[in-house]
Short mmCIF file of C-alpha atoms and ligand atoms in Angstrom, two decimals:
data_model
loop_
_atom_site.label_atom_id
_atom_site.label_comp_id
_atom_site.label_asym_id
_atom_site.label_seq_id
_atom_site.Cartn_x
_atom_site.Cartn_y
_atom_site.Cartn_z
CA MET A 107 131.34 83.79 93.53
CA THR A 108 132.37 83.39 96.79
CA ARG A 109 130.21 83.34 99.32
CA LEU A 110 130.34 86.28 101.91
CA PRO A 111 129.14 85.21 105.76
CA ILE A 112 125.82 88.41 105.75
CA SER A 113 127.38 88.85 109.09
CA HIS A 114 129.78 90.20 107.35
CA ILE A 115 126.95 91.88 105.46
CA GLN A 116 124.70 92.78 108.32
CA GLU A 117 128.14 95.12 109.45
CA ALA A 118 128.04 96.95 105.99
CA ALA A 119 125.57 97.57 106.13
CA GLU A 120 125.52 99.06 109.36
CA ALA A 121 128.53 101.39 108.88
CA ALA A 122 127.35 102.21 105.38
CA LEU A 123 124.89 104.39 107.07
CA ASN A 124 127.47 105.18 110.17
CA VAL A 125 128.88 107.00 107.41
CA ALA A 126 126.51 108.19 105.58
CA ARG A 127 124.12 109.29 108.55
CA PRO A 128 126.30 112.85 108.98
CA TYR A 129 125.58 114.01 105.25
CA LEU A 130 121.45 113.38 106.31
CA ARG A 131 120.88 117.13 106.15
CA GLU A 132 123.30 118.31 103.37
CA GLY A 133 120.67 117.68 100.87
CA ARG A 134 117.68 118.96 99.83
CA VAL A 135 114.20 116.76 99.87
CA ALA A 136 112.19 116.68 96.46
CA SER A 137 109.44 120.50 96.27
CA TYR A 138 107.89 120.20 92.90
CA ILE A 139 105.86 117.39 93.67
CA PRO A 140 103.23 118.91 96.76
CA ALA A 141 103.34 115.25 97.61
CA LEU A 142 106.63 114.63 98.68
CA SER A 143 107.82 118.02 100.14
CA SER A 144 106.85 117.16 103.84
CA VAL A 145 108.80 113.85 103.87
CA ASN A 146 110.80 114.05 106.92
CA PRO A 147 115.31 114.46 104.97
CA ASP A 148 116.38 112.65 108.68
CA HIS A 149 115.16 108.93 107.22
CA LEU A 150 118.20 106.69 106.19
CA GLY A 151 117.57 103.28 105.65
CA LEU A 152 119.47 100.19 104.10
CA ALA A 153 118.45 96.90 102.23
CA ALA A 154 120.16 93.36 100.68
CA VAL A 155 119.26 90.56 99.58
CA THR A 156 120.94 87.43 97.89
CA LEU A 157 121.07 85.33 95.54
CA ASP A 158 120.53 82.74 98.93
CA GLY A 159 117.55 85.06 100.21
CA HIS A 160 119.73 86.45 103.01
CA THR A 161 118.77 89.83 102.82
CA VAL A 162 120.66 92.36 105.60
CA THR A 163 118.41 95.22 106.91
CA ALA A 164 119.30 98.48 109.02
CA GLY A 165 118.04 101.66 109.71
CA ASP A 166 114.21 102.44 108.28
CA ALA A 167 115.33 99.20 105.67
CA VAL A 168 111.28 98.49 106.16
CA THR A 169 109.84 102.29 106.00
CA PRO A 170 107.45 103.26 102.96
CA PHE A 171 109.02 105.70 100.91
CA SER A 172 107.92 107.03 96.88
CA ILE A 173 109.90 105.38 94.74
CA GLN A 174 109.63 107.63 92.28
CA SER A 175 111.91 107.41 89.21
CA ILE A 176 113.10 104.23 90.05
CA SER A 177 109.40 102.81 89.04
CA LYS A 178 111.20 103.37 85.35
CA VAL A 179 113.50 99.94 85.60
CA PHE A 180 110.59 98.35 85.51
CA THR A 181 108.36 99.66 83.48
CA LEU A 182 111.54 98.93 80.56
CA THR A 183 111.17 95.78 81.88
CA LEU A 184 107.54 95.45 81.10
CA ALA A 185 107.38 96.92 77.69
CA LEU A 186 110.64 94.83 77.11
CA ASN A 187 108.52 91.21 77.29
CA LYS A 188 106.22 92.94 76.35
CA VAL A 189 107.61 94.48 72.83
CA GLY A 190 110.84 93.56 72.90
CA GLU A 191 113.48 94.78 70.65
CA LYS A 192 111.42 96.88 69.04
CA LEU A 193 111.39 99.20 71.80
CA TRP A 194 114.54 100.57 71.19
CA ALA A 195 112.81 102.52 67.30
CA ARG A 196 111.36 104.76 70.02
CA VAL A 197 113.88 105.68 72.65
CA GLY A 198 117.19 104.62 72.86
CA ARG A 199 119.89 103.86 75.33
CA GLU A 200 122.02 106.66 75.35
CA PRO A 201 123.56 109.19 78.81
CA SER A 202 121.97 112.37 78.37
CA GLY A 203 123.82 113.85 80.10
CA THR A 204 120.88 115.86 81.25
CA ALA A 205 118.63 116.12 84.36
CA PHE A 206 116.19 114.49 84.52
CA ASN A 207 113.13 116.18 83.27
CA SER A 208 114.67 118.71 80.16
CA ILE A 209 113.42 119.02 77.86
CA VAL A 210 116.62 120.34 75.05
CA GLN A 211 117.12 117.05 72.87
CA LEU A 212 114.04 116.40 72.49
CA GLU A 213 113.86 118.62 69.18
CA SER A 214 117.24 118.19 68.06
CA GLU A 215 116.58 114.34 67.80
CA ALA A 216 113.03 114.37 66.83
CA GLY A 217 111.04 112.93 69.79
CA ARG A 218 113.58 111.05 70.31
CA PRO A 219 114.26 110.19 73.99
CA ARG A 220 117.53 109.49 74.66
CA ASN A 221 117.39 106.63 77.44
CA PRO A 222 113.84 105.05 79.16
CA LEU A 223 116.00 106.01 81.98
CA ILE A 224 115.05 109.48 81.94
CA ASN A 225 111.31 111.02 82.06
CA ALA A 226 111.10 111.81 78.61
CA GLY A 227 112.15 108.23 78.26
CA ALA A 228 110.16 107.01 80.81
CA ILE A 229 106.38 107.65 79.01
CA ALA A 230 107.85 106.88 76.09
CA THR A 231 108.43 103.58 77.66
CA THR A 232 105.65 103.57 79.50
CA ASP A 233 103.53 104.59 75.86
CA GLN A 234 104.49 100.74 75.41
CA ILE A 235 103.05 98.90 77.89
CA ILE A 236 99.76 100.31 78.00
CA ASN A 237 96.96 97.67 75.91
CA SER A 238 95.15 98.98 73.36
CA GLY A 239 91.37 98.96 72.87
CA GLY A 240 91.20 99.33 76.45
CA ALA A 241 88.10 100.50 77.80
CA SER A 242 87.31 103.60 77.64
CA GLY A 243 87.53 105.69 80.44
CA GLY A 244 88.39 108.16 83.18
CA ALA A 245 84.88 105.95 85.59
CA SER A 246 87.14 104.40 87.42
CA GLY A 247 88.68 107.51 90.60
CA GLY A 248 89.48 109.72 87.83
CA VAL A 249 91.67 107.46 85.63
CA LEU A 250 91.57 107.15 82.37
CA GLY A 251 90.69 104.95 79.93
CA GLY A 252 93.27 101.88 79.00
CA ALA A 253 95.38 103.62 82.04
CA ARG A 254 93.07 101.51 84.96
CA GLU A 255 94.86 97.81 82.99
CA ALA A 256 98.55 99.11 83.00
CA ILE A 257 98.63 100.54 86.22
CA ASP A 258 97.37 97.59 87.72
CA ASP A 259 99.32 95.20 85.29
CA ILE A 260 102.84 97.28 87.26
CA GLU A 261 101.91 97.06 90.77
CA SER A 262 100.98 93.48 89.97
CA PHE A 263 103.85 92.91 89.01
CA LEU A 264 105.77 94.78 91.53
CA GLN A 265 103.50 93.06 94.36
CA THR A 266 105.26 90.24 92.30
CA VAL A 267 109.33 90.80 91.91
CA ALA A 268 108.72 91.72 95.23
CA MET A 269 107.23 88.84 97.03
CA ASP A 270 104.64 91.55 99.04
CA THR A 271 101.37 91.69 98.58
CA ALA A 272 101.04 95.01 100.66
CA VAL A 273 103.10 96.69 97.48
CA GLU A 274 100.93 99.72 96.60
CA ILE A 275 101.21 103.06 94.46
CA ASP A 276 99.69 106.19 96.77
CA LEU A 277 96.68 107.68 95.28
CA ASP A 278 97.17 111.22 97.09
CA VAL A 279 101.19 111.45 95.48
CA ALA A 280 99.87 109.43 91.48
CA ALA A 281 96.96 113.32 92.54
CA SER A 282 99.92 116.00 93.88
CA GLU A 283 101.98 114.63 90.18
CA ALA A 284 99.23 115.07 88.33
CA ALA A 285 98.31 118.90 89.86
CA ALA A 286 102.54 119.22 89.79
CA GLY A 287 102.63 117.91 85.75
CA SER A 288 103.00 120.86 83.89
CA ARG A 289 106.70 119.69 82.91
CA ASN A 290 105.79 115.97 81.49
CA ARG A 291 102.66 116.82 80.24
CA SER A 292 104.86 119.24 78.10
CA LEU A 293 107.66 116.28 77.28
CA ALA A 294 105.03 113.37 76.38
CA HIS A 295 103.43 116.55 73.85
CA PHE A 296 106.45 117.22 72.33
CA MET A 297 106.78 113.81 71.70
CA ALA A 298 103.01 112.63 70.51
CA ALA A 299 104.34 115.82 68.24
CA PHE A 300 106.48 114.30 66.43
CA GLY A 301 104.33 110.24 66.63
CA ASN A 302 106.28 108.88 69.31
CA LEU A 303 103.70 108.43 71.38
CA THR A 304 100.61 105.69 70.60
CA HIS A 305 98.19 106.73 72.91
CA PRO A 306 96.95 109.82 74.02
CA VAL A 307 99.30 112.08 76.22
CA GLU A 308 96.75 111.81 79.43
CA THR A 309 96.70 108.27 78.98
CA VAL A 310 100.51 107.80 79.52
CA LEU A 311 100.73 110.21 82.10
CA ASP A 312 98.65 108.51 84.08
CA VAL A 313 100.10 105.48 83.88
CA TYR A 314 103.22 106.95 84.61
CA PHE A 315 102.33 109.21 87.48
CA HIS A 316 101.26 105.97 89.11
CA GLN A 317 103.40 103.62 88.63
CA CYS A 318 106.19 107.13 90.51
CA ALA A 319 103.68 106.33 92.67
CA LEU A 320 104.40 103.03 93.83
CA LYS A 321 105.31 102.64 97.84
CA MET A 322 107.30 100.30 99.43
CA THR A 323 109.87 99.44 101.84
CA CYS A 324 114.06 99.25 100.65
CA LEU A 325 113.67 95.71 101.48
CA GLN A 326 110.43 94.37 98.82
CA LEU A 327 113.25 96.79 96.65
CA ALA A 328 115.97 95.43 96.65
CA ARG A 329 113.88 92.06 95.84
CA ALA A 330 112.31 93.49 93.47
CA GLY A 331 115.56 93.73 91.78
CA LEU A 332 116.88 91.05 92.21
CA TYR A 333 115.57 88.76 89.09
CA LEU A 334 118.69 91.42 87.49
CA ALA A 335 121.46 90.23 89.91
CA ASN A 336 120.27 87.03 88.05
CA GLU A 337 120.16 87.28 84.45
CA GLY A 338 116.57 87.13 84.86
CA VAL A 339 115.64 84.42 86.78
CA ASP A 340 114.29 85.49 90.37
CA PRO A 341 117.21 83.39 92.07
CA LEU A 342 114.54 82.67 95.06
CA THR A 343 111.12 81.60 93.44
CA GLY A 344 112.24 80.36 89.95
CA LYS A 345 110.18 81.96 87.63
CA ARG A 346 111.47 83.92 84.24
CA ILE A 347 110.53 87.73 85.11
CA THR A 348 112.98 88.19 81.44
CA SER A 349 114.67 86.80 78.71
CA VAL A 350 118.40 87.16 80.15
CA ASP A 351 118.87 89.73 76.70
CA HIS A 352 117.20 92.07 78.46
CA CYS A 353 118.14 91.79 82.36
CA ARG A 354 121.87 92.51 80.46
CA GLN A 355 120.58 95.18 78.58
CA ILE A 356 118.59 96.67 81.26
CA ASN A 357 121.72 96.71 84.19
CA ALA A 358 124.03 98.39 81.09
CA VAL A 359 121.11 101.00 80.94
CA MET A 360 120.56 101.55 84.71
CA MET A 361 124.91 101.59 84.48
CA GLN A 362 125.13 105.05 82.54
CA CYS A 363 121.58 106.75 82.37
CA GLY A 364 120.88 105.66 85.41
CA HIS A 365 121.39 109.04 87.87
CA TYR A 366 120.95 111.01 84.48
CA ASP A 367 123.81 113.60 84.94
CA ASN A 368 125.52 112.03 87.72
CA SER A 369 125.30 109.03 86.27
CA GLY A 370 129.06 108.91 85.91
CA GLU A 371 129.64 109.85 88.86
CA PHE A 372 127.89 107.08 90.66
CA ALA A 373 129.16 104.64 88.42
CA VAL A 374 133.23 106.29 89.65
CA ARG A 375 132.16 105.43 93.16
CA VAL A 376 129.98 102.23 93.39
CA GLY A 377 131.01 100.62 90.27
CA LEU A 378 126.78 98.75 90.25
CA PRO A 379 124.16 99.50 87.90
CA GLY A 380 121.62 101.51 89.69
CA LYS A 381 118.07 103.11 89.71
CA SER A 382 117.81 106.67 91.91
CA GLY A 383 114.08 108.17 92.05
CA VAL A 384 113.63 112.11 93.74
CA GLY A 385 112.07 110.23 96.29
CA GLY A 386 115.05 109.92 98.23
CA GLY A 387 115.60 105.88 96.87
CA ILE A 388 118.12 103.93 94.71
CA LEU A 389 118.50 100.35 93.56
CA ALA A 390 121.43 98.86 93.35
CA ILE A 391 121.84 95.32 90.95
CA ALA A 392 125.69 93.98 92.33
CA PRO A 393 124.76 89.94 89.39
CA GLY A 394 126.16 87.14 90.64
CA LYS A 395 125.87 88.55 94.49
CA GLY A 396 121.92 90.10 95.04
CA ALA A 397 120.48 93.35 95.41
CA VAL A 398 120.06 96.39 97.28
CA ALA A 399 118.63 99.64 97.63
CA VAL A 400 118.81 102.73 100.11
CA TRP A 401 116.65 105.37 101.17
CA SER A 402 117.42 108.80 102.66
CA PRO A 403 115.53 112.00 101.75
CA GLY A 404 117.59 114.44 101.04
CA LEU A 405 118.55 114.26 97.61
CA ASN A 406 121.96 116.36 94.99
CA GLU A 407 121.71 118.65 92.84
CA ALA A 408 120.85 115.83 90.42
CA GLY A 409 118.18 114.11 92.04
CA THR A 410 120.11 111.40 93.88
CA SER A 411 120.06 111.03 97.37
CA PHE A 412 123.15 112.11 98.74
CA SER A 413 123.54 110.40 102.02
CA GLY A 414 121.56 107.29 100.36
CA ALA A 415 125.08 107.19 97.30
CA ALA A 416 127.53 107.84 100.51
CA ALA A 417 125.90 104.21 101.52
CA LEU A 418 126.21 103.13 98.73
CA GLU A 419 129.55 104.02 98.03
CA HIS A 420 130.70 102.28 101.34
CA PHE A 421 127.94 98.95 101.37
CA SER A 422 129.69 98.75 97.81
CA ALA A 423 133.81 99.37 98.67
CA ALA A 424 133.43 97.14 101.90
CA LEU A 425 131.71 93.34 100.41
CA ASP A 426 133.84 94.44 97.15
CA TRP A 427 130.51 94.52 95.21
CA SER A 428 131.68 96.93 92.24
CA VAL A 429 131.47 95.25 88.60
CA PHE A 430 134.29 96.53 88.00
CA SER A 431 136.70 94.29 91.18
CA VAL A 432 138.29 91.40 89.03
N1 LIG B 1072 108.10 111.40 89.42
C1 LIG B 1072 108.75 112.03 89.31
C2 LIG B 1072 108.86 113.73 87.85
O1 LIG B 1072 108.36 112.86 86.59
C3 LIG B 1072 110.34 111.00 88.95
C4 LIG B 1072 111.18 112.20 88.16
C5 LIG B 1072 112.29 111.09 89.11
O2 LIG B 1072 112.66 110.88 90.75
N2 LIG B 1072 113.34 111.63 88.55
O3 LIG B 1072 109.99 113.85 87.95
#
């Protein structure tokens, strides 16, 4: 691979934000989770980390935001590490072509969600990382038995891959999600009815609501995604985070399914495996090159950051990072 000068990457980051800035008010901040609705729509940030550890930041790159569905990439990693290929019996790996919280396919497909990056699929995936026989519960801050250990595991995994112990879960956002969680409860109960959850619905949702409420900066997220750009090994610590096979599977699923019914559009425009969240963040992986995260809270109709996607499109093109480039 030809190594790009870091000044070139920095220029591309700043230029990408300049291209995206005029679109800040085009998107809508997510309002169905009350704790997210008060976020200022004018935030815009980008951070990229290369495999050799160079970092660039532009705009609001070190302001923490709610990573929401981007957490699904990390719980997918943990589930594959724990149960391996058996995961795919619980959840598919096909694009859904439907909204992130859609329920329609679940009935016709017997409670097996299309992929781990839509809500139903992420809930089924999270179910797999909960250890059975956890402490009985509800005593510690309202978290249900069995859930506490999984929540702690997810938080500490993110601290490890982000190389930052400051990464934490925003408990107000988690509570807000739980309070407004009827849709996710419906998805979970529907899967439970088909026997596709191994733990009680409320235990699984407890973990799911907490993972979505992880608060991170663009810089922490880009750093955390680096193992996915390096066949499962963290290039900066040399530690294997997941197997080569799992890493390839995760990137393939991100490319096809990372933005729900907007995934094809993102693949065409950006050309990188990516994952968006309704907090306005997007993580994208450039295999063999690096990872990049953007944040801007205004979303398009599919729930992907409007300006964030514009910035990534420009950034990827400027660096020729698309996986389809030769
Ligand atoms: N926590 C959100 C939900 O469950 C995540 C959705 C998203 O980021 N697309 O609806």
